[in-house]
PDB file of C-alpha atoms in Angstrom:
ATOM      1  CA  GLY A   1       8.949 -21.688 -41.053  1.00 83.00           C
ATOM      2  CA  ASP A   2       7.819 -18.267 -42.892  1.00 87.00           C
ATOM      3  CA  SER A   3      11.244 -16.461 -43.910  1.00 92.00           C
ATOM      4  CA  VAL A   4      12.607 -13.782 -46.041  1.00 95.00           C
ATOM      5  CA  THR A   5      15.555 -13.203 -47.543  1.00 96.00           C
ATOM      6  CA  GLN A   6      16.981  -9.566 -48.840  1.00 95.00           C
ATOM      7  CA  MET A   7      20.039  -8.897 -50.896  1.00 89.00           C
ATOM      8  CA  GLU A   8      23.712  -8.012 -48.614  1.00 83.00           C
ATOM      9  CA  GLY A   9      24.669  -4.628 -48.441  1.00 85.00           C
ATOM     10  CA  PRO A  10      25.743  -1.623 -47.737  1.00 94.00           C
ATOM     11  CA  VAL A  11      24.832  -0.713 -51.155  1.00 96.00           C
ATOM     12  CA  THR A  12      26.639   2.769 -52.434  1.00 97.00           C
ATOM     13  CA  LEU A  13      25.031   4.787 -55.469  1.00 97.00           C
ATOM     14  CA  SER A  14      25.691   8.108 -56.766  1.00 97.00           C
ATOM     15  CA  GLU A  15      22.367  10.391 -56.292  1.00 97.00           C
ATOM     16  CA  GLU A  16      20.166  10.159 -59.535  1.00 97.00           C
ATOM     17  CA  ALA A  17      20.966   6.382 -60.134  1.00 97.00           C
ATOM     18  CA  PHE A  18      18.962   3.329 -60.531  1.00 98.00           C
ATOM     19  CA  LEU A  19      17.643   1.186 -57.461  1.00 97.00           C
ATOM     20  CA  THR A  20      17.149  -2.296 -56.935  1.00 97.00           C
ATOM     21  CA  ILE A  21      17.017  -4.039 -53.877  1.00 97.00           C
ATOM     22  CA  ASN A  22      16.363  -7.584 -54.250  1.00 97.00           C
ATOM     23  CA  CYS A  23      13.909  -9.208 -51.847  1.00 98.00           C
ATOM     24  CA  THR A  24      12.466 -12.966 -51.656  1.00 97.00           C
ATOM     25  CA  TYR A  25      10.474 -14.861 -49.533  1.00 95.00           C
ATOM     26  CA  THR A  26       9.325 -18.326 -48.228  1.00 93.00           C
ATOM     27  CA  ALA A  27       5.950 -18.537 -46.554  1.00 89.00           C
ATOM     28  CA  THR A  28       2.795 -20.655 -47.021  1.00 83.00           C
ATOM     29  CA  GLY A  29       0.161 -19.269 -49.153  1.00 82.00           C
ATOM     30  CA  TYR A  30      -0.358 -15.894 -50.146  1.00 84.00           C
ATOM     31  CA  PRO A  31       1.770 -13.086 -47.235  1.00 89.00           C
ATOM     32  CA  SER A  32       1.486  -9.676 -47.521  1.00 91.00           C
ATOM     33  CA  LEU A  33       4.285  -8.185 -48.144  1.00 94.00           C
ATOM     34  CA  PHE A  34       5.785  -4.830 -46.935  1.00 94.00           C
ATOM     35  CA  TRP A  35       9.158  -2.554 -47.090  1.00 97.00           C
ATOM     36  CA  TYR A  36      10.450  -0.570 -44.271  1.00 96.00           C
ATOM     37  CA  VAL A  37      13.433   2.050 -44.129  1.00 97.00           C
ATOM     38  CA  GLN A  38      14.935   2.796 -40.797  1.00 95.00           C
ATOM     39  CA  TYR A  39      16.490   6.599 -40.641  1.00 93.00           C
ATOM     40  CA  PRO A  40      19.528   6.776 -38.699  1.00 89.00           C
ATOM     41  CA  GLY A  41      18.882   6.769 -34.240  1.00 85.00           C
ATOM     42  CA  GLU A  42      15.061   6.570 -35.733  1.00 87.00           C
ATOM     43  CA  GLY A  43      13.062   3.009 -35.168  1.00 89.00           C
ATOM     44  CA  LEU A  44      10.796   1.304 -39.074  1.00 93.00           C
ATOM     45  CA  GLN A  45       8.917   3.078 -41.628  1.00 94.00           C
ATOM     46  CA  LEU A  46       6.138   1.613 -43.502  1.00 94.00           C
ATOM     47  CA  LEU A  47       7.538   2.450 -47.299  1.00 96.00           C
ATOM     48  CA  LEU A  48       5.001   0.666 -48.854  1.00 95.00           C
ATOM     49  CA  LYS A  49       3.103  -2.537 -48.809  1.00 93.00           C
ATOM     50  CA  ALA A  50       1.411  -5.268 -51.411  1.00 94.00           C
ATOM     51  CA  THR A  51      -1.187  -7.686 -49.696  1.00 90.00           C
ATOM     52  CA  LYS A  52      -2.335  -9.990 -52.803  1.00 89.00           C
ATOM     53  CA  ALA A  53      -0.447 -11.360 -56.321  1.00 92.00           C
ATOM     54  CA  ASP A  54       0.759  -8.733 -58.805  1.00 94.00           C
ATOM     55  CA  ASP A  55       0.075  -5.466 -56.606  1.00 94.00           C
ATOM     56  CA  LYS A  56       2.320  -3.043 -56.383  1.00 96.00           C
ATOM     57  CA  GLY A  57       3.306  -0.896 -53.989  1.00 96.00           C
ATOM     58  CA  SER A  58       4.398   2.793 -54.173  1.00 97.00           C
ATOM     59  CA  ASN A  59       5.860   6.007 -52.595  1.00 96.00           C
ATOM     60  CA  LYS A  60       7.867   8.481 -52.802  1.00 95.00           C
ATOM     61  CA  GLY A  61       9.541   7.220 -56.224  1.00 97.00           C
ATOM     62  CA  PHE A  62       9.968   3.627 -54.289  1.00 98.00           C
ATOM     63  CA  GLU A  63       7.551   0.754 -56.151  1.00 98.00           C
ATOM     64  CA  ALA A  64       7.808  -2.961 -55.329  1.00 98.00           C
ATOM     65  CA  THR A  65       5.549  -5.765 -56.968  1.00 98.00           C
ATOM     66  CA  TYR A  66       3.978  -9.050 -55.666  1.00 96.00           C
ATOM     67  CA  ARG A  67       5.533 -11.728 -57.545  1.00 96.00           C
ATOM     68  CA  LYS A  68       3.982 -14.848 -56.212  1.00 93.00           C
ATOM     69  CA  GLU A  69       5.288 -16.720 -58.544  1.00 94.00           C
ATOM     70  CA  THR A  70       9.035 -15.756 -58.503  1.00 96.00           C
ATOM     71  CA  THR A  71       8.277 -15.571 -53.761  1.00 96.00           C
ATOM     72  CA  SER A  72       9.723 -11.499 -55.187  1.00 97.00           C
ATOM     73  CA  PHE A  73       9.027  -8.305 -53.850  1.00 98.00           C
ATOM     74  CA  HIS A  74      12.161  -6.423 -54.841  1.00 98.00           C
ATOM     75  CA  LEU A  75      12.585  -2.456 -54.868  1.00 98.00           C
ATOM     76  CA  GLU A  76      13.525  -0.204 -57.002  1.00 98.00           C
ATOM     77  CA  LYS A  77      13.289   3.258 -57.324  1.00 98.00           C
ATOM     78  CA  GLY A  78      14.570   5.550 -60.403  1.00 97.00           C
ATOM     79  CA  SER A  79      16.249   8.128 -59.691  1.00 96.00           C
ATOM     80  CA  VAL A  80      18.046   8.023 -55.695  1.00 97.00           C
ATOM     81  CA  GLN A  81      18.494  11.128 -53.519  1.00 97.00           C
ATOM     82  CA  VAL A  82      20.972  11.668 -51.266  1.00 96.00           C
ATOM     83  CA  SER A  83      17.977  11.582 -48.768  1.00 96.00           C
ATOM     84  CA  ASP A  84      16.742   7.985 -49.723  1.00 97.00           C
ATOM     85  CA  SER A  85      20.024   6.836 -47.807  1.00 96.00           C
ATOM     86  CA  ALA A  86      18.707   4.612 -45.029  1.00 97.00           C
ATOM     87  CA  VAL A  87      19.051   0.150 -43.862  1.00 96.00           C
ATOM     88  CA  TYR A  88      15.955  -1.469 -46.397  1.00 97.00           C
ATOM     89  CA  PHE A  89      14.077  -4.203 -44.824  1.00 97.00           C
ATOM     90  CA  CYS A  90      11.895  -6.514 -46.352  1.00 97.00           C
ATOM     91  CA  ALA A  91       8.860  -8.576 -44.646  1.00 94.00           C
ATOM     92  CA  LEU A  92       5.994 -10.606 -44.811  1.00 92.00           C
ATOM     93  CA  MET A  93       3.188 -11.245 -42.128  1.00 87.00           C
ATOM     94  CA  GLY A  94       1.595 -15.415 -43.403  1.00 76.00           C
ATOM     95  CA  VAL A  95      -1.817 -16.172 -43.287  1.00 70.00           C
ATOM     96  CA  ARG A  96      -1.342 -18.831 -40.458  1.00 65.00           C
ATOM     97  CA  GLY A  97      -2.825 -17.738 -37.160  1.00 56.00           C
ATOM     98  CA  SER A  98      -5.104 -15.152 -36.398  1.00 48.00           C
ATOM     99  CA  GLN A  99      -3.022 -12.325 -35.478  1.00 56.00           C
ATOM    100  CA  GLY A 100      -0.519 -11.673 -37.604  1.00 68.00           C
ATOM    101  CA  ASN A 101       3.400 -10.137 -36.451  1.00 85.00           C
ATOM    102  CA  LEU A 102       5.916  -9.072 -39.155  1.00 90.00           C
ATOM    103  CA  ILE A 103       8.783 -11.096 -40.569  1.00 91.00           C
ATOM    104  CA  PHE A 104      12.370  -9.328 -41.055  1.00 94.00           C
ATOM    105  CA  GLY A 105      15.036  -9.737 -43.710  1.00 95.00           C
ATOM    106  CA  LYS A 106      18.004  -8.741 -42.546  1.00 94.00           C
ATOM    107  CA  GLY A 107      18.051  -5.436 -43.014  1.00 95.00           C
ATOM    108  CA  THR A 108      20.128  -3.577 -46.862  1.00 96.00           C
ATOM    109  CA  LYS A 109      21.600  -0.884 -46.755  1.00 96.00           C
ATOM    110  CA  LEU A 110      21.752   2.490 -48.789  1.00 97.00           C
ATOM    111  CA  SER A 111      24.190   5.313 -49.041  1.00 97.00           C
ATOM    112  CA  VAL A 112      24.054   7.199 -51.549  1.00 97.00           C
ATOM    113  CA  LYS A 113      26.626   9.756 -52.444  1.00 97.00           C
ATOM    114  CA  PRO A 114      26.541  13.216 -54.399  1.00 95.00           C
TER     115      PRO A 114
ATOM    116  CA  LYS B   1      -1.390  12.976 -33.533  1.00 62.00           C
ATOM    117  CA  ALA B   2       1.501  12.257 -32.007  1.00 75.00           C
ATOM    118  CA  GLY B   3       3.034   9.002 -33.240  1.00 92.00           C
ATOM    119  CA  VAL B   4       4.315   5.702 -30.895  1.00 96.00           C
ATOM    120  CA  THR B   5       6.572   6.911 -28.292  1.00 97.00           C
ATOM    121  CA  GLN B   6       8.934   4.605 -26.161  1.00 97.00           C
ATOM    122  CA  THR B   7      10.980   5.856 -23.019  1.00 97.00           C
ATOM    123  CA  PRO B   8      13.560   5.921 -21.895  1.00 97.00           C
ATOM    124  CA  ARG B   9      15.754   6.829 -24.947  1.00 96.00           C
ATOM    125  CA  TYR B  10      18.901   5.350 -23.901  1.00 97.00           C
ATOM    126  CA  LEU B  11      19.462   2.529 -21.099  1.00 96.00           C
ATOM    127  CA  ILE B  12      22.960   1.186 -19.172  1.00 97.00           C
ATOM    128  CA  LYS B  13      22.467  -2.052 -17.173  1.00 97.00           C
ATOM    129  CA  THR B  14      24.287  -4.795 -15.617  1.00 97.00           C
ATOM    130  CA  ARG B  15      24.581  -8.530 -16.656  1.00 97.00           C
ATOM    131  CA  GLY B  16      21.926  -9.896 -13.761  1.00 97.00           C
ATOM    132  CA  GLN B  17      19.838  -6.836 -12.987  1.00 97.00           C
ATOM    133  CA  GLN B  18      15.902  -6.696 -14.731  1.00 97.00           C
ATOM    134  CA  VAL B  19      15.512  -3.767 -16.851  1.00 98.00           C
ATOM    135  CA  THR B  20      10.974  -2.406 -17.969  1.00 98.00           C
ATOM    136  CA  LEU B  21      10.566  -0.633 -20.717  1.00 98.00           C
ATOM    137  CA  SER B  22       8.309   1.369 -22.345  1.00 98.00           C
ATOM    138  CA  CYS B  23       5.353   1.823 -25.039  1.00 98.00           C
ATOM    139  CA  SER B  24       2.796   4.241 -25.494  1.00 98.00           C
ATOM    140  CA  PRO B  25       0.668   3.913 -28.171  1.00 97.00           C
ATOM    141  CA  ILE B  26      -0.136   6.353 -31.141  1.00 96.00           C
ATOM    142  CA  SER B  27      -4.130   7.868 -29.088  1.00 95.00           C
ATOM    143  CA  GLY B  28      -6.535   4.852 -30.482  1.00 93.00           C
ATOM    144  CA  HIS B  29      -4.969   2.354 -30.552  1.00 93.00           C
ATOM    145  CA  ARG B  30      -4.937  -1.095 -29.900  1.00 93.00           C
ATOM    146  CA  SER B  31      -2.195  -3.127 -30.364  1.00 93.00           C
ATOM    147  CA  VAL B  32       1.030  -2.927 -29.415  1.00 95.00           C
ATOM    148  CA  SER B  33       4.037  -5.808 -31.038  1.00 95.00           C
ATOM    149  CA  TRP B  34       7.676  -5.429 -29.804  1.00 96.00           C
ATOM    150  CA  TYR B  35      10.493  -6.534 -32.035  1.00 96.00           C
ATOM    151  CA  GLN B  36      14.006  -6.964 -31.037  1.00 97.00           C
ATOM    152  CA  GLN B  37      16.513  -5.175 -33.063  1.00 95.00           C
ATOM    153  CA  THR B  38      20.174  -7.357 -33.253  1.00 95.00           C
ATOM    154  CA  PRO B  39      22.784  -6.509 -35.933  1.00 91.00           C
ATOM    155  CA  GLY B  40      23.439 -10.140 -35.516  1.00 89.00           C
ATOM    156  CA  GLN B  41      20.271 -11.808 -35.583  1.00 91.00           C
ATOM    157  CA  GLY B  42      18.384  -8.746 -37.662  1.00 92.00           C
ATOM    158  CA  LEU B  43      14.828  -7.849 -36.272  1.00 94.00           C
ATOM    159  CA  GLN B  44      12.674 -10.361 -34.102  1.00 94.00           C
ATOM    160  CA  PHE B  45       8.983 -10.529 -32.871  1.00 93.00           C
ATOM    161  CA  LEU B  46       9.094 -10.419 -28.944  1.00 95.00           C
ATOM    162  CA  PHE B  47       5.255 -10.192 -28.547  1.00 92.00           C
ATOM    163  CA  GLU B  48       2.191  -8.491 -29.297  1.00 93.00           C
ATOM    164  CA  TYR B  49      -0.961  -6.646 -26.747  1.00 94.00           C
ATOM    165  CA  PHE B  50      -4.392  -6.100 -27.190  1.00 92.00           C
ATOM    166  CA  SER B  51      -6.668  -5.383 -24.586  1.00 92.00           C
ATOM    167  CA  GLU B  52      -4.559  -5.875 -22.005  1.00 94.00           C
ATOM    168  CA  THR B  53      -4.006  -9.874 -23.287  1.00 94.00           C
ATOM    169  CA  GLN B  54      -1.096 -10.982 -25.010  1.00 93.00           C
ATOM    170  CA  ARG B  55      -2.290 -12.333 -28.636  1.00 89.00           C
ATOM    171  CA  ASN B  56       0.920 -14.115 -29.522  1.00 88.00           C
ATOM    172  CA  LYS B  57       4.640 -14.700 -28.833  1.00 91.00           C
ATOM    173  CA  GLY B  58       8.113 -14.891 -30.246  1.00 91.00           C
ATOM    174  CA  ASN B  59       9.823 -17.308 -29.691  1.00 91.00           C
ATOM    175  CA  PHE B  60      12.278 -15.892 -26.407  1.00 95.00           C
ATOM    176  CA  PRO B  61      13.187 -17.399 -23.516  1.00 96.00           C
ATOM    177  CA  GLY B  62      10.861 -16.667 -20.362  1.00 96.00           C
ATOM    178  CA  ARG B  63      13.046 -13.434 -18.731  1.00 97.00           C
ATOM    179  CA  PHE B  64      10.908 -11.729 -21.858  1.00 98.00           C
ATOM    180  CA  SER B  65       7.076 -10.250 -20.281  1.00 97.00           C
ATOM    181  CA  GLY B  66       5.648  -7.768 -20.939  1.00 97.00           C
ATOM    182  CA  ARG B  67       2.033  -6.533 -20.130  1.00 97.00           C
ATOM    183  CA  GLN B  68       0.067  -4.047 -21.558  1.00 97.00           C
ATOM    184  CA  PHE B  69      -2.577  -1.028 -19.365  1.00 97.00           C
ATOM    185  CA  SER B  70      -6.283  -0.189 -19.419  1.00 96.00           C
ATOM    186  CA  ASN B  71      -4.964   2.897 -21.541  1.00 95.00           C
ATOM    187  CA  SER B  72      -3.230   0.465 -24.187  1.00 95.00           C
ATOM    188  CA  ARG B  73      -0.136   1.647 -22.811  1.00 97.00           C
ATOM    189  CA  SER B  74       2.519  -0.917 -22.625  1.00 98.00           C
ATOM    190  CA  GLU B  75       5.413  -1.773 -20.700  1.00 98.00           C
ATOM    191  CA  MET B  76       8.323  -4.681 -21.405  1.00 98.00           C
ATOM    192  CA  ASN B  77      10.285  -5.783 -18.881  1.00 98.00           C
ATOM    193  CA  VAL B  78      13.837  -8.549 -19.587  1.00 97.00           C
ATOM    194  CA  SER B  79      14.385  -9.548 -16.185  1.00 96.00           C
ATOM    195  CA  THR B  80      18.020 -11.364 -15.597  1.00 97.00           C
ATOM    196  CA  LEU B  81      19.994  -9.455 -18.254  1.00 97.00           C
ATOM    197  CA  GLU B  82      22.528 -11.205 -20.421  1.00 97.00           C
ATOM    198  CA  LEU B  83      24.988  -9.427 -22.744  1.00 96.00           C
ATOM    199  CA  GLY B  84      23.372 -11.137 -25.992  1.00 96.00           C
ATOM    200  CA  ASP B  85      20.016  -8.192 -24.518  1.00 97.00           C
ATOM    201  CA  SER B  86      21.927  -5.362 -25.692  1.00 98.00           C
ATOM    202  CA  ALA B  87      20.287  -4.436 -28.114  1.00 97.00           C
ATOM    203  CA  LEU B  88      17.131  -1.546 -30.051  1.00 96.00           C
ATOM    204  CA  TYR B  89      13.984  -2.495 -28.599  1.00 97.00           C
ATOM    205  CA  LEU B  90      11.057  -1.917 -31.526  1.00 96.00           C
ATOM    206  CA  CYS B  91       7.745  -1.507 -30.303  1.00 96.00           C
ATOM    207  CA  ALA B  92       4.831  -0.617 -33.357  1.00 95.00           C
ATOM    208  CA  SER B  93       1.443   0.230 -32.368  1.00 94.00           C
ATOM    209  CA  SER B  94      -1.793  -0.436 -35.139  1.00 91.00           C
ATOM    210  CA  LEU B  95      -6.147  -0.053 -34.515  1.00 89.00           C
ATOM    211  CA  ASP B  96      -6.903  -3.788 -34.215  1.00 82.00           C
ATOM    212  CA  SER B  97      -4.877  -7.007 -34.960  1.00 75.00           C
ATOM    213  CA  PRO B  98      -1.743  -6.762 -36.904  1.00 73.00           C
ATOM    214  CA  ARG B  99      -3.234  -7.990 -40.183  1.00 71.00           C
ATOM    215  CA  ASN B 100      -5.733  -5.557 -41.019  1.00 71.00           C
ATOM    216  CA  GLN B 101      -3.985  -2.795 -39.715  1.00 76.00           C
ATOM    217  CA  PRO B 102      -0.858  -0.989 -40.677  1.00 81.00           C
ATOM    218  CA  GLN B 103       2.033  -0.844 -37.804  1.00 88.00           C
ATOM    219  CA  HIS B 104       3.371   2.266 -36.625  1.00 92.00           C
ATOM    220  CA  PHE B 105       7.289   1.639 -35.045  1.00 94.00           C
ATOM    221  CA  GLY B 106       8.107   3.910 -32.563  1.00 95.00           C
ATOM    222  CA  ASP B 107      12.295   4.989 -31.962  1.00 94.00           C
ATOM    223  CA  GLY B 108      13.375   2.111 -29.765  1.00 95.00           C
ATOM    224  CA  THR B 109      14.770   2.353 -27.064  1.00 97.00           C
ATOM    225  CA  ARG B 110      18.451   1.535 -26.716  1.00 96.00           C
ATOM    226  CA  LEU B 111      19.417  -1.222 -24.166  1.00 98.00           C
ATOM    227  CA  SER B 112      23.730  -1.589 -23.225  1.00 97.00           C
ATOM    228  CA  ILE B 113      24.269  -4.339 -21.098  1.00 97.00           C
ATOM    229  CA  LEU B 114      27.221  -4.367 -19.230  1.00 94.00           C
TER     230      LEU B 114
END
């Protein structure tokens, strides 16, 4: 079945450092891909998405490019801030079936130190 | 515009009891999905409701059930609670099919089983 694998955390960075969180997927066809962020004590917020190969999703300085050839959707940010500390989830929505549900990776906890 | 509201935020139950969680979607949203989040299993899809009908169901035992009312509010019920049911339960709503519309998550109900 469909699945998402993302790098294990936690990831600890200094403020203004470059961030990469790796995400790869297994799915039939061309799923839609997402990054969600979860701040402490809160639910999930959609950070960005891409719905077809070579699409680049971007939001709040974060970017991810849908790479069909490597089945990847890595999250990047050029300069992280303390306020970016959160748990990041990569997710896909498969093409099978008519309704759709999200399949999530295990999450990567990011801590940014001042 | 109010977001997705889940009540209660915290709940403590004992093994064998049953529990009902509530989710009020964003006004106008007709689809409601439920997810379970645990440290071990991560985020897993429970079910999705649209216009009072369950359209999609994850791989959970029959102790987990749900329903949706005519105003799109949804409830999920867990009977004969087990220690392993301790989790954060997240509700997400979307205008129509989550395949076509972004999902908006609530802050969740944290259920603890003693």
